[in-house]
mmCIF file of C-alpha atoms in Angstrom:
data_model
loop_
_atom_site.group_PDB
_atom_site.id
_atom_site.type_symbol
_atom_site.label_atom_id
_atom_site.label_comp_id
_atom_site.label_asym_id
_atom_site.label_seq_id
_atom_site.Cartn_x
_atom_site.Cartn_y
_atom_site.Cartn_z
ATOM 1 C CA MET R 1 -3.600 15.604 -53.774
ATOM 2 C CA ASN R 2 -1.245 12.647 -53.409
ATOM 3 C CA ASN R 3 1.992 12.265 -55.328
ATOM 4 C CA PHE R 4 0.709 9.299 -57.294
ATOM 5 C CA SER R 5 -1.872 11.142 -59.371
ATOM 6 C CA ILE R 6 -1.323 10.213 -63.000
ATOM 7 C CA ILE R 7 -3.153 13.342 -64.182
ATOM 8 C CA SER R 8 -1.764 16.420 -62.470
ATOM 9 C CA SER R 9 -3.249 19.211 -64.604
ATOM 10 C CA LEU R 10 -6.696 20.023 -65.945
ATOM 11 C CA LEU R 11 -4.977 20.650 -69.289
ATOM 12 C CA ASP R 12 -3.473 17.133 -69.506
ATOM 13 C CA ASN R 13 -5.924 16.346 -72.285
ATOM 14 C CA ASP R 14 -6.218 16.618 -76.055
ATOM 15 C CA PHE R 15 -6.763 20.112 -77.423
ATOM 16 C CA TYR R 16 -9.837 19.130 -79.444
ATOM 17 C CA LYS R 17 -11.676 18.311 -76.225
ATOM 18 C CA PHE R 18 -11.450 21.972 -75.206
ATOM 19 C CA THR R 19 -12.323 23.338 -78.651
ATOM 20 C CA MET R 20 -15.355 21.017 -78.785
ATOM 21 C CA GLN R 21 -16.318 21.857 -75.195
ATOM 22 C CA ASN R 22 -16.333 25.560 -76.088
ATOM 23 C CA ALA R 23 -18.584 24.882 -79.106
ATOM 24 C CA VAL R 24 -20.919 22.635 -77.067
ATOM 25 C CA ILE R 25 -21.385 25.296 -74.361
ATOM 26 C CA LYS R 26 -22.283 27.851 -77.022
ATOM 27 C CA LEU R 27 -24.577 25.724 -79.188
ATOM 28 C CA PHE R 28 -25.882 22.800 -77.111
ATOM 29 C CA PRO R 29 -25.599 23.841 -73.433
ATOM 30 C CA SER R 30 -28.373 21.536 -72.198
ATOM 31 C CA ALA R 31 -27.459 18.442 -74.267
ATOM 32 C CA LYS R 32 -26.442 15.280 -72.426
ATOM 33 C CA ALA R 33 -24.120 12.466 -73.442
ATOM 34 C CA LYS R 34 -23.246 8.938 -72.452
ATOM 35 C CA TYR R 35 -19.880 7.282 -73.178
ATOM 36 C CA GLU R 36 -18.651 3.699 -72.828
ATOM 37 C CA PHE R 37 -15.245 2.076 -72.481
ATOM 38 C CA ILE R 38 -14.527 -0.488 -75.227
ATOM 39 C CA ASN R 39 -11.749 -3.009 -74.640
ATOM 40 C CA ARG R 40 -10.966 -3.670 -78.327
ATOM 41 C CA GLY R 41 -7.748 -5.535 -77.561
ATOM 42 C CA LYS R 42 -9.503 -7.873 -75.043
ATOM 43 C CA HIS R 43 -6.851 -6.991 -72.434
ATOM 44 C CA SER R 44 -7.030 -8.832 -69.098
ATOM 45 C CA PHE R 45 -7.047 -6.432 -66.168
ATOM 46 C CA PRO R 46 -5.411 -7.469 -62.891
ATOM 47 C CA LYS R 47 -7.245 -7.787 -59.583
ATOM 48 C CA ASN R 48 -8.353 -4.507 -57.947
ATOM 49 C CA PHE R 49 -7.743 -2.580 -61.168
ATOM 50 C CA ALA R 50 -11.134 -0.831 -60.995
ATOM 51 C CA LYS R 51 -10.552 0.167 -57.374
ATOM 52 C CA ILE R 52 -7.183 1.809 -58.141
ATOM 53 C CA LEU R 53 -8.636 3.420 -61.270
ATOM 54 C CA LYS R 54 -11.435 4.935 -59.151
ATOM 55 C CA GLU R 55 -8.916 6.340 -56.665
ATOM 56 C CA ASN R 56 -7.180 8.058 -59.563
ATOM 57 C CA LEU R 57 -10.306 9.550 -61.009
ATOM 58 C CA ASN R 58 -11.434 10.728 -57.565
ATOM 59 C CA GLU R 59 -8.155 12.661 -57.394
ATOM 60 C CA MET R 60 -9.101 14.444 -60.620
ATOM 61 C CA ALA R 61 -11.871 16.287 -58.760
ATOM 62 C CA TYR R 62 -9.156 18.490 -57.213
ATOM 63 C CA LEU R 63 -7.762 19.714 -60.534
ATOM 64 C CA LYS R 64 -8.317 23.380 -61.334
ATOM 65 C CA LEU R 65 -7.126 25.703 -64.069
ATOM 66 C CA SER R 66 -4.254 27.798 -62.722
ATOM 67 C CA ASN R 67 -3.767 31.492 -63.539
ATOM 68 C CA GLU R 68 -0.619 30.623 -65.424
ATOM 69 C CA GLU R 69 -2.523 28.053 -67.510
ATOM 70 C CA ARG R 70 -5.234 30.584 -68.307
ATOM 71 C CA ILE R 71 -2.625 33.120 -69.449
ATOM 72 C CA TYR R 72 -1.092 30.411 -71.647
ATOM 73 C CA LEU R 73 -4.479 29.690 -73.287
ATOM 74 C CA GLU R 74 -5.132 33.400 -73.867
ATOM 75 C CA LYS R 75 -1.785 33.751 -75.597
ATOM 76 C CA TYR R 76 -1.667 30.550 -77.662
ATOM 77 C CA CYS R 77 -5.379 29.923 -78.347
ATOM 78 C CA PRO R 78 -6.924 33.349 -79.030
ATOM 79 C CA TYR R 79 -10.057 31.802 -80.569
ATOM 80 C CA LEU R 80 -11.069 30.466 -77.127
ATOM 81 C CA ASP R 81 -12.943 33.530 -75.845
ATOM 82 C CA SER R 82 -12.997 34.848 -72.297
ATOM 83 C CA SER R 83 -16.509 33.518 -71.565
ATOM 84 C CA TYR R 84 -15.233 29.999 -72.234
ATOM 85 C CA LEU R 85 -12.070 30.561 -70.199
ATOM 86 C CA ASP R 86 -14.283 31.790 -67.319
ATOM 87 C CA PHE R 87 -16.199 28.511 -67.583
ATOM 88 C CA LEU R 88 -12.936 26.548 -67.531
ATOM 89 C CA ASN R 89 -11.778 28.528 -64.478
ATOM 90 C CA LYS R 90 -14.763 27.209 -62.546
ATOM 91 C CA TYR R 91 -14.726 23.720 -64.071
ATOM 92 C CA GLN R 92 -13.940 20.695 -61.892
ATOM 93 C CA TYR R 93 -14.256 17.025 -62.753
ATOM 94 C CA ASN R 94 -17.152 15.280 -61.021
ATOM 95 C CA PRO R 95 -16.232 11.597 -60.420
ATOM 96 C CA LYS R 96 -19.953 10.815 -59.900
ATOM 97 C CA GLU R 97 -20.305 11.120 -63.702
ATOM 98 C CA VAL R 98 -18.122 8.014 -64.107
ATOM 99 C CA ASN R 99 -19.232 4.508 -63.203
ATOM 100 C CA VAL R 100 -16.454 1.854 -63.112
ATOM 101 C CA TYR R 101 -16.706 -1.770 -62.086
ATOM 102 C CA GLN R 102 -14.681 -4.920 -62.610
ATOM 103 C CA LYS R 103 -15.969 -8.384 -63.481
ATOM 104 C CA GLY R 104 -13.160 -10.888 -63.268
ATOM 105 C CA LYS R 105 -10.493 -9.622 -65.634
ATOM 106 C CA ASN R 106 -12.797 -7.256 -67.483
ATOM 107 C CA ILE R 107 -13.444 -3.573 -66.842
ATOM 108 C CA LYS R 108 -16.781 -1.930 -67.507
ATOM 109 C CA MET R 109 -17.052 1.820 -67.522
ATOM 110 C CA ASN R 110 -19.573 4.430 -68.565
ATOM 111 C CA ILE R 111 -19.727 8.193 -68.245
ATOM 112 C CA GLU R 112 -22.971 10.153 -68.214
ATOM 113 C CA GLY R 113 -24.038 13.765 -67.722
ATOM 114 C CA LEU R 114 -24.151 17.148 -69.419
ATOM 115 C CA TRP R 115 -22.170 16.910 -72.644
ATOM 116 C CA SER R 116 -20.403 20.197 -71.885
ATOM 117 C CA ARG R 117 -19.016 18.611 -68.699
ATOM 118 C CA THR R 118 -18.492 14.936 -69.552
ATOM 119 C CA ILE R 119 -16.655 15.747 -72.798
ATOM 120 C CA LEU R 120 -13.350 16.155 -70.931
ATOM 121 C CA TRP R 121 -13.232 12.663 -69.358
ATOM 122 C CA GLU R 122 -12.338 10.417 -72.299
ATOM 123 C CA VAL R 123 -8.666 11.208 -72.973
ATOM 124 C CA PRO R 124 -7.332 11.460 -69.383
ATOM 125 C CA LEU R 125 -9.251 8.311 -68.417
ATOM 126 C CA MET R 126 -7.638 6.386 -71.259
ATOM 127 C CA ALA R 127 -4.211 7.726 -70.289
ATOM 128 C CA ILE R 128 -4.810 6.588 -66.683
ATOM 129 C CA ILE R 129 -6.031 3.134 -67.766
ATOM 130 C CA SER R 130 -2.988 2.705 -69.997
ATOM 131 C CA GLU R 131 -0.438 3.825 -67.401
ATOM 132 C CA LEU R 132 -2.049 1.791 -64.601
ATOM 133 C CA TYR R 133 -2.244 -1.289 -66.789
ATOM 134 C CA TYR R 134 1.521 -1.276 -67.412
ATOM 135 C CA LYS R 135 2.252 -0.468 -63.773
ATOM 136 C CA LEU R 136 0.023 -3.193 -62.336
ATOM 137 C CA THR R 137 0.941 -5.901 -64.847
ATOM 138 C CA GLY R 138 4.654 -5.146 -64.355
ATOM 139 C CA LYS R 139 5.296 -4.641 -68.071
ATOM 140 C CA LYS R 140 8.830 -3.260 -68.242
ATOM 141 C CA ARG R 141 9.662 -0.648 -70.849
ATOM 142 C CA LEU R 142 12.859 0.347 -72.598
ATOM 143 C CA SER R 143 15.201 2.666 -70.713
ATOM 144 C CA ASP R 144 14.923 6.439 -71.150
ATOM 145 C CA LYS R 145 18.182 6.342 -73.083
ATOM 146 C CA LYS R 146 16.807 3.813 -75.582
ATOM 147 C CA ILE R 147 13.551 5.752 -75.987
ATOM 148 C CA ILE R 148 15.557 8.904 -76.758
ATOM 149 C CA ILE R 149 17.641 7.063 -79.377
ATOM 150 C CA LEU R 150 14.518 5.504 -80.949
ATOM 151 C CA THR R 151 12.661 8.830 -81.094
ATOM 152 C CA LYS R 152 15.652 10.581 -82.650
ATOM 153 C CA GLU R 153 15.950 7.827 -85.280
ATOM 154 C CA LYS R 154 12.310 8.347 -86.257
ATOM 155 C CA LEU R 155 12.840 12.098 -86.415
ATOM 156 C CA LYS R 156 15.797 11.610 -88.719
ATOM 157 C CA LYS R 157 13.568 9.600 -91.092
ATOM 158 C CA TYR R 158 10.798 12.206 -90.994
ATOM 159 C CA LYS R 159 13.251 15.028 -91.640
ATOM 160 C CA LYS R 160 14.692 13.174 -94.594
ATOM 161 C CA LEU R 161 11.159 12.886 -95.996
ATOM 162 C CA LYS R 162 10.735 16.659 -95.464
ATOM 163 C CA VAL R 163 7.294 16.128 -93.897
ATOM 164 C CA LYS R 164 5.445 18.025 -91.177
ATOM 165 C CA ILE R 165 4.600 16.008 -88.101
ATOM 166 C CA GLY R 166 2.646 16.531 -84.911
ATOM 167 C CA GLU R 167 2.301 14.448 -81.756
ATOM 168 C CA PHE R 168 -1.173 12.997 -80.985
ATOM 169 C CA GLY R 169 -0.291 10.330 -78.418
ATOM 170 C CA THR R 170 -1.959 11.263 -75.103
ATOM 171 C CA ARG R 171 -4.666 8.622 -74.906
ATOM 172 C CA ARG R 172 -2.570 5.488 -75.338
ATOM 173 C CA ARG R 173 0.749 6.656 -73.923
ATOM 174 C CA TYR R 174 2.832 4.233 -71.887
ATOM 175 C CA SER R 175 3.060 6.834 -69.134
ATOM 176 C CA TYR R 176 3.094 10.551 -68.505
ATOM 177 C CA ARG R 177 6.852 10.371 -67.992
ATOM 178 C CA VAL R 178 7.473 8.728 -71.386
ATOM 179 C CA HIS R 179 5.132 11.223 -73.064
ATOM 180 C CA LYS R 180 7.013 14.169 -71.567
ATOM 181 C CA LEU R 181 10.381 12.665 -72.510
ATOM 182 C CA VAL R 182 9.348 12.149 -76.146
ATOM 183 C CA LEU R 183 7.853 15.619 -76.382
ATOM 184 C CA LYS R 184 11.009 17.188 -75.000
ATOM 185 C CA ILE R 185 12.957 15.652 -77.901
ATOM 186 C CA LEU R 186 10.309 16.731 -80.413
ATOM 187 C CA THR R 187 10.164 20.328 -79.177
ATOM 188 C CA GLU R 188 13.925 20.660 -79.489
ATOM 189 C CA GLU R 189 13.295 20.322 -83.250
ATOM 190 C CA ARG R 190 10.804 23.197 -83.359
ATOM 191 C CA PRO R 191 8.736 24.287 -86.378
ATOM 192 C CA PRO R 192 8.315 24.213 -89.300
ATOM 193 C CA PHE R 193 9.134 20.495 -89.212
ATOM 194 C CA PHE R 194 7.369 19.849 -85.878
ATOM 195 C CA MET R 195 3.806 21.227 -85.870
ATOM 196 C CA GLY R 196 3.119 20.732 -82.161
ATOM 197 C CA SER R 197 1.327 18.422 -79.750
ATOM 198 C CA SER R 198 -2.352 17.733 -79.148
ATOM 199 C CA ASN R 199 -1.623 17.655 -75.387
ATOM 200 C CA VAL R 200 -2.397 21.092 -73.961
ATOM 201 C CA HIS R 201 -0.623 20.652 -70.608
ATOM 202 C CA LEU R 202 2.647 19.500 -72.178
ATOM 203 C CA SER R 203 2.357 22.194 -74.853
ATOM 204 C CA HIS R 204 2.132 24.681 -71.985
ATOM 205 C CA ILE R 205 5.222 23.217 -70.312
ATOM 206 C CA PHE R 206 7.236 23.470 -73.530
ATOM 207 C CA SER R 207 5.695 26.817 -74.617
ATOM 208 C CA ILE R 208 4.318 25.595 -77.932
ATOM 209 C CA LYS R 209 0.903 25.935 -79.578
ATOM 210 C CA PRO R 210 -1.443 22.960 -79.062
ATOM 211 C CA ILE R 211 -2.923 21.405 -82.222
ATOM 212 C CA GLY R 212 -6.212 19.711 -83.090
ATOM 213 C CA THR R 213 -9.760 20.578 -84.114
ATOM 214 C CA GLN R 214 -12.727 18.253 -83.538
ATOM 215 C CA GLY R 215 -13.362 14.569 -82.809
ATOM 216 C CA HIS R 216 -15.935 12.036 -84.029
ATOM 217 C CA GLU R 217 -18.350 12.743 -81.171
ATOM 218 C CA TRP R 218 -18.972 16.244 -82.584
ATOM 219 C CA ILE R 219 -20.406 14.728 -85.776
ATOM 220 C CA MET R 220 -22.055 11.759 -83.993
ATOM 221 C CA PHE R 221 -24.055 14.196 -81.861
ATOM 222 C CA HIS R 222 -25.111 16.121 -84.981
ATOM 223 C CA ALA R 223 -26.375 12.844 -86.476
ATOM 224 C CA ALA R 224 -28.518 12.275 -83.375
ATOM 225 C CA LYS R 225 -29.929 15.789 -83.660
ATOM 226 C CA TYR R 226 -30.235 16.286 -87.431
ATOM 227 C CA GLY R 227 -29.941 12.851 -89.074
ATOM 228 C CA PHE R 228 -27.085 10.773 -90.519
ATOM 229 C CA ASP R 229 -27.179 12.120 -94.054
ATOM 230 C CA ILE R 230 -26.559 15.804 -93.196
ATOM 231 C CA ALA R 231 -24.626 15.422 -89.920
ATOM 232 C CA ASP R 232 -21.232 16.092 -91.529
ATOM 233 C CA ARG R 233 -22.421 19.263 -93.236
ATOM 234 C CA ILE R 234 -24.212 20.810 -90.263
ATOM 235 C CA ALA R 235 -21.351 19.873 -87.926
ATOM 236 C CA MET R 236 -18.924 21.702 -90.252
ATOM 237 C CA GLU R 237 -21.205 24.732 -90.628
ATOM 238 C CA ASN R 238 -21.608 24.987 -86.853
ATOM 239 C CA TRP R 239 -17.838 24.723 -86.455
ATOM 240 C CA LEU R 240 -17.332 27.586 -88.903
ATOM 241 C CA ASN R 241 -19.889 29.720 -87.061
ATOM 242 C CA ILE R 242 -17.947 29.290 -83.817
ATOM 243 C CA TYR R 243 -14.378 29.476 -85.129
ATOM 244 C CA LYS R 244 -14.699 31.650 -88.253
ATOM 245 C CA GLY R 245 -12.187 29.625 -90.259
ATOM 246 C CA ASN R 246 -9.719 29.044 -87.392
ATOM 247 C CA LEU R 247 -9.115 25.369 -86.526
ATOM 248 C CA GLY R 248 -10.097 24.620 -90.104
ATOM 249 C CA ILE R 249 -9.437 20.905 -90.487
ATOM 250 C CA ALA R 250 -12.574 18.821 -91.103
ATOM 251 C CA LEU R 251 -12.865 15.224 -89.875
ATOM 252 C CA SER R 252 -13.786 12.944 -92.756
ATOM 253 C CA ASP R 253 -14.666 9.420 -91.637
ATOM 254 C CA THR R 254 -17.452 9.474 -89.038
ATOM 255 C CA TYR R 255 -19.948 8.104 -91.593
ATOM 256 C CA THR R 256 -17.374 7.017 -94.191
ATOM 257 C CA SER R 257 -15.476 9.326 -96.541
ATOM 258 C CA SER R 258 -17.945 8.889 -99.400
ATOM 259 C CA VAL R 259 -20.750 10.373 -97.262
ATOM 260 C CA PHE R 260 -18.395 13.093 -96.017
ATOM 261 C CA PHE R 261 -17.481 14.191 -99.552
ATOM 262 C CA LYS R 262 -21.192 14.400 -100.462
ATOM 263 C CA ASN R 263 -21.562 16.894 -97.592
ATOM 264 C CA PHE R 264 -18.291 18.709 -98.262
ATOM 265 C CA ASN R 265 -19.770 21.245 -100.685
ATOM 266 C CA LYS R 266 -17.930 23.975 -102.572
ATOM 267 C CA LYS R 267 -18.297 26.555 -99.798
ATOM 268 C CA LEU R 268 -16.999 24.168 -97.118
ATOM 269 C CA ALA R 269 -14.210 22.827 -99.329
ATOM 270 C CA ASN R 270 -13.075 26.406 -99.948
ATOM 271 C CA THR R 271 -13.364 27.561 -96.340
ATOM 272 C CA PHE R 272 -11.789 24.626 -94.504
ATOM 273 C CA ARG R 273 -8.006 24.536 -94.795
ATOM 274 C CA GLY R 274 -8.012 20.778 -95.101
ATOM 275 C CA ILE R 275 -9.318 17.420 -93.935
ATOM 276 C CA ARG R 276 -8.230 14.741 -91.470
ATOM 277 C CA HIS R 277 -7.873 11.106 -92.514
ATOM 278 C CA ASP R 278 -8.383 8.653 -89.645
ATOM 279 C CA SER R 279 -9.327 5.297 -91.190
ATOM 280 C CA GLY R 280 -9.201 3.275 -94.404
ATOM 281 C CA ASP R 281 -6.633 3.274 -97.173
ATOM 282 C CA PRO R 282 -4.740 6.611 -97.007
ATOM 283 C CA ILE R 283 -3.705 6.623 -100.676
ATOM 284 C CA ASN R 284 -7.262 6.005 -101.908
ATOM 285 C CA PHE R 285 -8.430 8.751 -99.581
ATOM 286 C CA ALA R 286 -5.841 11.193 -100.949
ATOM 287 C CA LYS R 287 -7.016 10.390 -104.503
ATOM 288 C CA GLU R 288 -10.642 11.006 -103.485
ATOM 289 C CA ALA R 289 -9.742 14.312 -101.840
ATOM 290 C CA ILE R 290 -7.717 15.522 -104.837
ATOM 291 C CA ASN R 291 -10.572 14.697 -107.258
ATOM 292 C CA HIS R 292 -13.085 16.352 -104.961
ATOM 293 C CA TYR R 293 -11.133 19.614 -104.836
ATOM 294 C CA LYS R 294 -10.548 19.578 -108.598
ATOM 295 C CA LYS R 295 -14.273 19.133 -109.177
ATOM 296 C CA PHE R 296 -14.764 22.534 -107.508
ATOM 297 C CA LYS R 297 -11.794 24.051 -109.365
ATOM 298 C CA ILE R 298 -9.868 24.304 -106.078
ATOM 299 C CA ASN R 299 -6.122 23.722 -106.348
ATOM 300 C CA PRO R 300 -5.463 20.676 -104.066
ATOM 301 C CA ILE R 301 -1.855 21.719 -103.426
ATOM 302 C CA LYS R 302 -3.256 24.635 -101.396
ATOM 303 C CA LYS R 303 -5.161 22.195 -99.165
ATOM 304 C CA LYS R 304 -3.969 19.898 -96.366
ATOM 305 C CA ILE R 305 -4.654 16.330 -95.437
ATOM 306 C CA VAL R 306 -3.782 15.550 -91.828
ATOM 307 C CA PHE R 307 -3.153 11.805 -91.692
ATOM 308 C CA SER R 308 -3.606 10.361 -88.201
ATOM 309 C CA ASP R 309 -4.362 6.662 -88.503
ATOM 310 C CA ASN R 310 -1.830 4.482 -86.676
ATOM 311 C CA LEU R 311 1.245 5.941 -88.385
ATOM 312 C CA ASP R 312 4.921 4.993 -88.334
ATOM 313 C CA PRO R 313 7.894 6.119 -90.482
ATOM 314 C CA TYR R 314 7.220 3.432 -93.105
ATOM 315 C CA LYS R 315 3.568 4.478 -93.638
ATOM 316 C CA VAL R 316 4.472 8.157 -93.609
ATOM 317 C CA ALA R 317 7.078 7.545 -96.341
ATOM 318 C CA SER R 318 4.606 5.865 -98.694
ATOM 319 C CA ILE R 319 1.827 8.429 -98.107
ATOM 320 C CA SER R 320 4.112 11.449 -98.528
ATOM 321 C CA SER R 321 5.630 10.051 -101.703
ATOM 322 C CA PHE R 322 2.141 9.670 -103.219
ATOM 323 C CA CYS R 323 1.014 13.171 -102.143
ATOM 324 C CA LYS R 324 4.105 14.941 -103.482
ATOM 325 C CA LYS R 325 3.152 17.926 -105.691
ATOM 326 C CA LYS R 326 -0.514 16.804 -105.578
ATOM 327 C CA ILE R 327 -1.835 17.788 -102.123
ATOM 328 C CA TYR R 328 -0.192 18.971 -98.904
ATOM 329 C CA PRO R 329 0.228 16.138 -96.353
ATOM 330 C CA CYS R 330 0.789 16.495 -92.574
ATOM 331 C CA PHE R 331 1.061 13.665 -90.076
ATOM 332 C CA GLY R 332 -0.308 13.319 -86.549
ATOM 333 C CA ILE R 333 1.619 10.516 -84.888
ATOM 334 C CA GLY R 334 0.223 9.018 -81.714
ATOM 335 C CA THR R 335 1.048 5.669 -80.177
ATOM 336 C CA ASN R 336 4.196 5.222 -82.274
ATOM 337 C CA PHE R 337 5.685 8.195 -80.406
ATOM 338 C CA THR R 338 4.305 7.770 -76.889
ATOM 339 C CA ASN R 339 4.084 3.998 -76.573
ATOM 340 C CA ASP R 340 6.791 2.465 -78.752
ATOM 341 C CA VAL R 341 8.765 1.316 -75.737
ATOM 342 C CA GLY R 342 9.121 -2.447 -76.097
ATOM 343 C CA VAL R 343 5.692 -3.524 -74.806
ATOM 344 C CA PRO R 344 2.512 -4.144 -76.842
ATOM 345 C CA SER R 345 0.412 -0.971 -76.938
ATOM 346 C CA MET R 346 -3.165 -1.168 -75.692
ATOM 347 C CA ASN R 347 -6.138 -1.207 -78.027
ATOM 348 C CA ILE R 348 -8.811 0.611 -76.033
ATOM 349 C CA VAL R 349 -11.316 3.360 -76.795
ATOM 350 C CA ILE R 350 -13.958 5.390 -75.002
ATOM 351 C CA LYS R 351 -16.779 6.410 -77.327
ATOM 352 C CA MET R 352 -20.005 8.359 -77.090
ATOM 353 C CA VAL R 353 -22.832 5.785 -77.226
ATOM 354 C CA LYS R 354 -25.904 7.930 -76.589
ATOM 355 C CA ALA R 355 -26.846 11.568 -76.925
ATOM 356 C CA LEU R 356 -29.762 13.546 -75.578
ATOM 357 C CA PRO R 357 -30.090 16.552 -77.910
ATOM 358 C CA GLU R 358 -33.556 17.461 -76.606
ATOM 359 C CA GLU R 359 -36.188 15.212 -74.991
ATOM 360 C CA LYS R 360 -35.061 11.648 -75.557
ATOM 361 C CA TRP R 361 -31.859 9.625 -75.577
ATOM 362 C CA ILE R 362 -30.710 8.529 -79.027
ATOM 363 C CA SER R 363 -28.117 5.818 -79.686
ATOM 364 C CA VAL R 364 -25.216 7.164 -81.710
ATOM 365 C CA VAL R 365 -22.885 5.316 -84.061
ATOM 366 C CA LYS R 366 -19.610 5.893 -85.822
ATOM 367 C CA LEU R 367 -19.195 4.007 -89.091
ATOM 368 C CA SER R 368 -15.582 4.770 -90.024
ATOM 369 C CA ASN R 369 -13.987 3.538 -93.273
ATOM 370 C CA VAL R 370 -13.123 0.153 -91.785
ATOM 371 C CA GLU R 371 -15.557 -2.231 -90.128
ATOM 372 C CA GLU R 372 -13.531 -2.810 -86.938
ATOM 373 C CA LYS R 373 -13.396 0.902 -86.117
ATOM 374 C CA SER R 374 -17.192 1.240 -86.167
ATOM 375 C CA THR R 375 -18.870 1.753 -82.798
ATOM 376 C CA GLY R 376 -22.492 1.627 -81.637
ATOM 377 C CA LYS R 377 -25.367 -0.819 -81.406
ATOM 378 C CA LYS R 378 -25.599 -3.333 -84.267
ATOM 379 C CA ASN R 379 -29.205 -2.423 -85.134
ATOM 380 C CA MET R 380 -28.325 1.287 -85.170
ATOM 381 C CA ILE R 381 -25.291 0.646 -87.434
ATOM 382 C CA PHE R 382 -27.581 -1.307 -89.769
ATOM 383 C CA PHE R 383 -30.125 1.540 -89.734
ATOM 384 C CA ALA R 384 -27.421 4.180 -90.437
ATOM 385 C CA LYS R 385 -26.026 2.184 -93.365
ATOM 386 C CA LYS R 386 -29.507 1.802 -94.812
ATOM 387 C CA ILE R 387 -30.203 5.545 -94.628
ATOM 388 C CA LEU R 388 -26.806 6.360 -96.109
ATOM 389 C CA HIS R 389 -27.116 3.680 -98.861
ATOM 390 C CA LEU R 390 -23.839 2.053 -97.816
#
C-alpha cells in the first residue's frame, strides 16, 4: 500500500456499519443492495477527481483486520460474536462493487452487490471524497493550534451544560488528521462526559468503546421486504433478536417520527433504552417522545434521546434546557467537531436506493422529518406517503 491512502484500517468506519453487517449476515445473507452518491451541496469537483478517487478505493482492497484489531473488538464489543469476527477476518473490500465516473464537474457513483459486503463502503467513501475534495481544491484549513483551541472552547460549553456528548463525524471530516486531532482532545476528557466515538479505528487507537447502533438503510431494507407501514417495528424486533437489548437505541425518522411512534409499541418502548433523533424540530420530537412514554406509563426520565442532527453548542444548549428533568438527552456531534476548520463543510450523502430481499429489485426511500433529507425516486416517495397517510 502507498503512503497516500486516506483509509488505512478496515475499522476506519462508523460502528453501526459493523453492527448492521453482523445482523445482515445472520438474517439476510443473500440480500443485495444498491447505493448511490448524492451531491446535495452541488459541489463542483476538479478535473481527474474520479480517477484519483478510484485509485484510493482500489487501495482499500488491501485492508485486512489485524489480530490486534480483532482482540480490541472482542474486548470492547462483546455482542459481536466470534462467527461474525471470523467473517470480518476474511473480509476484503472489492473495488469492482463500486462504479465511479466524472461528467464535467460532477461525480456519479453507485455501489452494488451483496448487502452483507457492500454495507461497509458508504462511510469510508464519503471520508475519502471529503478529504480529496479539500486537497484537490486547495481549501486551506485552520492550523492545528487553532483547531485545538476551538475544540476546547466547545468542550467548555458542553461541560458547563452538564451534557453527555459523543463524536459522530467520520463521514464528512475535513481529513483523517483533523479527525484524530479532535478525538485526541475529546478522549483526554474521558467519561462520563464524553460517551465515545462512532469511529471504530480511532476508538481502537485511543482505547475507548465505539458507539452507535443502526442506520436508516436497516429500516429501508425492511420496508422493501415487509412494507412501509410495519418496517420500523419489524426492524426493531429483528434488532432485539440479534442484540438482546444491547445497542438499544432505536432510529426514529426513516418514515417520519409519527409513523415510528405508531410502531414503537409498549414492548419495544420498554425494551429499547432510547431513541435517536436525526431530523426535524428536536424540541417537538422530545415532546412527542415524552408523551409516548407516558402513554405506556413508562417514566421518560429513565429513557434517552440521542440527538444527532447537525448539532453545535448553541443547539445543544436549547435542547438540553428543554429536556431537563423530563427525559435524558445525549448528543452525537459530527461535522461541527471534525470539519469546523474554517472551510465550508460538504453536503454529500451515499444512500441505499434499491434492495433485493428475494427475487426482484425494489426501490427504497427514506422520508425523514424534513423534505430535503428524503431520498429515493419521486414516484416511490409519493407511493410511500400514500400508504402511510402522510
